[in-house]
């Protein structure tokens, strides 16, 4: 009787606990405000190339493709691999409730990867971090992410988030909830040209433990550039119908990673590869193409048959690559099996990578893509491109970048003035709320055709990021002016600043070979007048060695004793209207006529 009493009491206790938790979750949901991506007035699902043509917000191919591609490809395209949603929020609780249609998990891949979500956020210095919480994954699922950010800056301005969607399931509906008192601002899809990956189950994401660990999503975070995932499990076969869809995408790079779904006996890999490259190049001749070899099987050391299959596939692939090179086809690159570098500990089964293998995949792609795009990754901070949002109280860095890309497409600039908040606060477009020198800008710089490429709190490495992310693409500028480096003082040595500026000049020349580059010395600032003189001497010598004109436009901001003339500044760093006028008087004669 006693044991029965304790058993019944335990059951009642558990029942009460589950009821209480259910009540608590219901109360939590009721205290949130909800947003549904399907109700957005503009495209917000990243990873899609046909946002206005899909039959569901979470499909990857346009509705018209159903009649052209094979049924298995179409069905797989309804799964949300590689799709994500970006937003800003200051909420301490972020909850997602959503419905999926297919199997929740697979024998070799957990529910968190097949049907789960992943939330990442970005620090104000551009560094990614993962968000954590609790989840319930079933047909109707929920994820609750708890943000333990005890800072006034976060509670006031929030930060950028990216929510990665399920890799192997079809999302029917999804809503994001934040606290009633918090703000939520969804970000539109990025304007940068995407990396487009066409491949197999590995490309789709098998067998990552969660969406953020699929190699395409890792690569997107590494490059901070959209990556379109067109992986179709068991059905990445370099088919002309799918390739024709790829030609519709204005891509930065194409990746063809289809060999694991091909057979050296059944398929003519040599001709399939040559025809695929020719098909893409016929419509997009300038887009680089990466041909990825078969990654190999985990059991290749003991299974001679699998070893020979991989060897024969890769030999045919390389033969096609060499033939294309012999024909003079440019912009085709081979990613070899050895460069991927997966070993038997990199796999879940004999072919699908685990999280470690996915990282290896992403690292290999990053290395080759940076080389293909001439984006050197240096060893010091001034040569490692990075984004930032340090001046979030004044403006949104990412929003300004996207606005500049939009302006460049609609009205290409003649003269570009790159800089930090000193340039940002001067005037012109894109407009911001803090403007300290509108008269000199409107009267002297605007008529000359100068566009403001200044971003508050930018350092050399942030300008490098913007150069790498298409701000110089698609037009020919007459002149590019660099007024950058003051925010690196006190953080970097003079040598690091000089090396960063030298590298930046080289990267600009790579993308704008016909443009004149003008290097402007760092403006004087309170308490650092002597240091500015010293580093400007080094900057002028570097510019001379790079055959770049150099000018100093800030000497009029100093008194006769070499100290800052405080009457020309608002805070010892940013000039006021009179200070900007003096700078404009010095700069105007040096502008391209």
PDB file of C-alpha atoms in Angstrom, residues 477-583:
ATOM      1  CA  UNK A 477      34.639  55.478 -60.768  1.00  0.00           C
ATOM      2  CA  UNK A 478      36.767  58.444 -61.767  1.00  0.00           C
ATOM      3  CA  UNK A 479      38.295  58.915 -58.337  1.00  0.00           C
ATOM      4  CA  UNK A 480      38.360  57.091 -54.983  1.00  0.00           C
ATOM      5  CA  UNK A 481      39.398  59.115 -51.952  1.00  0.00           C
ATOM      6  CA  UNK A 482      40.556  57.423 -48.741  1.00  0.00           C
ATOM      7  CA  UNK A 483      40.233  59.344 -45.464  1.00  0.00           C
ATOM      8  CA  UNK A 484      40.487  56.480 -43.002  1.00  0.00           C
ATOM      9  CA  UNK A 485      42.664  55.315 -40.115  1.00  0.00           C
ATOM     10  CA  UNK A 486      41.978  57.589 -37.142  1.00  0.00           C
ATOM     11  CA  UNK A 487      39.894  54.901 -35.381  1.00  0.00           C
ATOM     12  CA  UNK A 488      42.844  52.493 -35.617  1.00  0.00           C
ATOM     13  CA  UNK A 489      45.029  54.809 -33.535  1.00  0.00           C
ATOM     14  CA  UNK A 490      45.466  53.444 -30.040  1.00  0.00           C
ATOM     15  CA  UNK A 491      44.375  49.982 -31.186  1.00  0.00           C
ATOM     16  CA  UNK A 492      46.978  49.210 -33.844  1.00  0.00           C
ATOM     17  CA  UNK A 493      50.642  50.105 -34.185  1.00  0.00           C
ATOM     18  CA  UNK A 494      51.680  52.584 -36.855  1.00  0.00           C
ATOM     19  CA  UNK A 495      53.185  49.720 -38.843  1.00  0.00           C
ATOM     20  CA  UNK A 496      49.874  47.818 -38.758  1.00  0.00           C
ATOM     21  CA  UNK A 497      47.987  50.901 -39.907  1.00  0.00           C
ATOM     22  CA  UNK A 498      50.399  51.453 -42.805  1.00  0.00           C
ATOM     23  CA  UNK A 499      50.195  47.798 -43.846  1.00  0.00           C
ATOM     24  CA  UNK A 500      46.395  47.968 -43.683  1.00  0.00           C
ATOM     25  CA  UNK A 501      46.256  51.083 -45.871  1.00  0.00           C
ATOM     26  CA  UNK A 502      48.720  49.585 -48.354  1.00  0.00           C
ATOM     27  CA  UNK A 503      46.619  46.414 -48.572  1.00  0.00           C
ATOM     28  CA  UNK A 504      43.425  48.457 -48.945  1.00  0.00           C
ATOM     29  CA  UNK A 505      44.889  50.447 -51.841  1.00  0.00           C
ATOM     30  CA  UNK A 506      45.854  47.195 -53.580  1.00  0.00           C
ATOM     31  CA  UNK A 507      42.374  45.721 -53.171  1.00  0.00           C
ATOM     32  CA  UNK A 508      40.761  48.893 -54.521  1.00  0.00           C
ATOM     33  CA  UNK A 509      43.056  48.839 -57.554  1.00  0.00           C
ATOM     34  CA  UNK A 510      42.101  45.221 -58.183  1.00  0.00           C
ATOM     35  CA  UNK A 511      38.438  46.238 -58.512  1.00  0.00           C
ATOM     36  CA  UNK A 512      38.766  49.740 -59.948  1.00  0.00           C
ATOM     37  CA  UNK A 513      41.943  49.675 -62.092  1.00  0.00           C
ATOM     38  CA  UNK A 514      41.002  52.799 -64.063  1.00  0.00           C
ATOM     39  CA  UNK A 515      40.132  54.929 -61.057  1.00  0.00           C
ATOM     40  CA  UNK A 516      42.498  57.493 -59.547  1.00  0.00           C
ATOM     41  CA  UNK A 517      43.124  56.872 -55.841  1.00  0.00           C
ATOM     42  CA  UNK A 518      43.768  59.836 -53.540  1.00  0.00           C
ATOM     43  CA  UNK A 519      45.141  59.159 -50.045  1.00  0.00           C
ATOM     44  CA  UNK A 520      44.229  61.775 -47.427  1.00  0.00           C
ATOM     45  CA  UNK A 521      46.255  62.061 -44.237  1.00  0.00           C
ATOM     46  CA  UNK A 522      44.597  61.529 -40.856  1.00  0.00           C
ATOM     47  CA  UNK A 523      43.019  64.723 -39.535  1.00  0.00           C
ATOM     48  CA  UNK A 524      44.401  66.240 -36.308  1.00  0.00           C
ATOM     49  CA  UNK A 525      42.570  65.336 -33.112  1.00  0.00           C
ATOM     50  CA  UNK A 526      42.680  66.507 -29.506  1.00  0.00           C
ATOM     51  CA  UNK A 527      45.593  65.142 -27.487  1.00  0.00           C
ATOM     52  CA  UNK A 528      47.078  63.255 -30.459  1.00  0.00           C
ATOM     53  CA  UNK A 529      48.352  66.122 -32.604  1.00  0.00           C
ATOM     54  CA  UNK A 530      51.989  64.963 -32.474  1.00  0.00           C
ATOM     55  CA  UNK A 531      51.151  61.321 -33.188  1.00  0.00           C
ATOM     56  CA  UNK A 532      49.032  62.317 -36.188  1.00  0.00           C
ATOM     57  CA  UNK A 533      51.970  64.256 -37.636  1.00  0.00           C
ATOM     58  CA  UNK A 534      54.224  61.212 -37.166  1.00  0.00           C
ATOM     59  CA  UNK A 535      51.904  58.708 -38.783  1.00  0.00           C
ATOM     60  CA  UNK A 536      50.979  61.026 -41.639  1.00  0.00           C
ATOM     61  CA  UNK A 537      54.656  61.163 -42.579  1.00  0.00           C
ATOM     62  CA  UNK A 538      54.618  57.357 -42.834  1.00  0.00           C
ATOM     63  CA  UNK A 539      51.320  57.353 -44.759  1.00  0.00           C
ATOM     64  CA  UNK A 540      52.729  59.859 -47.259  1.00  0.00           C
ATOM     65  CA  UNK A 541      55.813  57.687 -47.830  1.00  0.00           C
ATOM     66  CA  UNK A 542      53.661  54.579 -48.307  1.00  0.00           C
ATOM     67  CA  UNK A 543      51.419  56.421 -50.791  1.00  0.00           C
ATOM     68  CA  UNK A 544      54.462  57.614 -52.733  1.00  0.00           C
ATOM     69  CA  UNK A 545      55.784  54.047 -52.989  1.00  0.00           C
ATOM     70  CA  UNK A 546      52.364  52.901 -54.227  1.00  0.00           C
ATOM     71  CA  UNK A 547      52.243  55.709 -56.818  1.00  0.00           C
ATOM     72  CA  UNK A 548      49.182  57.172 -55.136  1.00  0.00           C
ATOM     73  CA  UNK A 549      48.726  60.954 -54.733  1.00  0.00           C
ATOM     74  CA  UNK A 550      48.754  62.076 -51.099  1.00  0.00           C
ATOM     75  CA  UNK A 551      47.265  65.186 -49.531  1.00  0.00           C
ATOM     76  CA  UNK A 552      46.769  66.663 -46.083  1.00  0.00           C
ATOM     77  CA  UNK A 553      43.623  68.714 -45.700  1.00  0.00           C
ATOM     78  CA  UNK A 554      43.657  69.272 -41.944  1.00  0.00           C
ATOM     79  CA  UNK A 555      46.549  71.652 -41.273  1.00  0.00           C
ATOM     80  CA  UNK A 556      44.167  74.601 -41.142  1.00  0.00           C
ATOM     81  CA  UNK A 557      42.494  72.960 -38.143  1.00  0.00           C
ATOM     82  CA  UNK A 558      45.601  73.593 -36.005  1.00  0.00           C
ATOM     83  CA  UNK A 559      46.781  76.671 -34.170  1.00  0.00           C
ATOM     84  CA  UNK A 560      50.252  78.148 -34.715  1.00  0.00           C
ATOM     85  CA  UNK A 561      51.549  76.127 -31.732  1.00  0.00           C
ATOM     86  CA  UNK A 562      50.455  72.863 -33.363  1.00  0.00           C
ATOM     87  CA  UNK A 563      47.542  72.324 -31.001  1.00  0.00           C
ATOM     88  CA  UNK A 564      43.979  71.722 -32.136  1.00  0.00           C
ATOM     89  CA  UNK A 565      41.878  74.796 -32.827  1.00  0.00           C
ATOM     90  CA  UNK A 566      38.926  73.795 -30.665  1.00  0.00           C
ATOM     91  CA  UNK A 567      36.678  76.438 -32.238  1.00  0.00           C
ATOM     92  CA  UNK A 568      36.629  74.339 -35.431  1.00  0.00           C
ATOM     93  CA  UNK A 569      35.465  71.131 -33.715  1.00  0.00           C
ATOM     94  CA  UNK A 570      32.385  69.894 -31.924  1.00  0.00           C
ATOM     95  CA  UNK A 571      34.240  67.415 -29.705  1.00  0.00           C
ATOM     96  CA  UNK A 572      37.958  67.426 -30.495  1.00  0.00           C
ATOM     97  CA  UNK A 573      37.546  64.873 -33.294  1.00  0.00           C
ATOM     98  CA  UNK A 574      34.604  65.873 -35.492  1.00  0.00           C
ATOM     99  CA  UNK A 575      34.786  69.241 -37.244  1.00  0.00           C
ATOM    100  CA  UNK A 576      31.904  71.721 -37.051  1.00  0.00           C
ATOM    101  CA  UNK A 577      30.529  73.592 -40.039  1.00  0.00           C
ATOM    102  CA  UNK A 578      33.469  76.032 -40.108  1.00  0.00           C
ATOM    103  CA  UNK A 579      35.959  73.179 -39.784  1.00  0.00           C
ATOM    104  CA  UNK A 580      34.371  71.231 -42.630  1.00  0.00           C
ATOM    105  CA  UNK A 581      34.502  74.375 -44.780  1.00  0.00           C
ATOM    106  CA  UNK A 582      38.261  74.636 -44.263  1.00  0.00           C
ATOM    107  CA  UNK A 583      38.669  70.947 -45.195  1.00  0.00           C
TER     108      UNK A 583
END
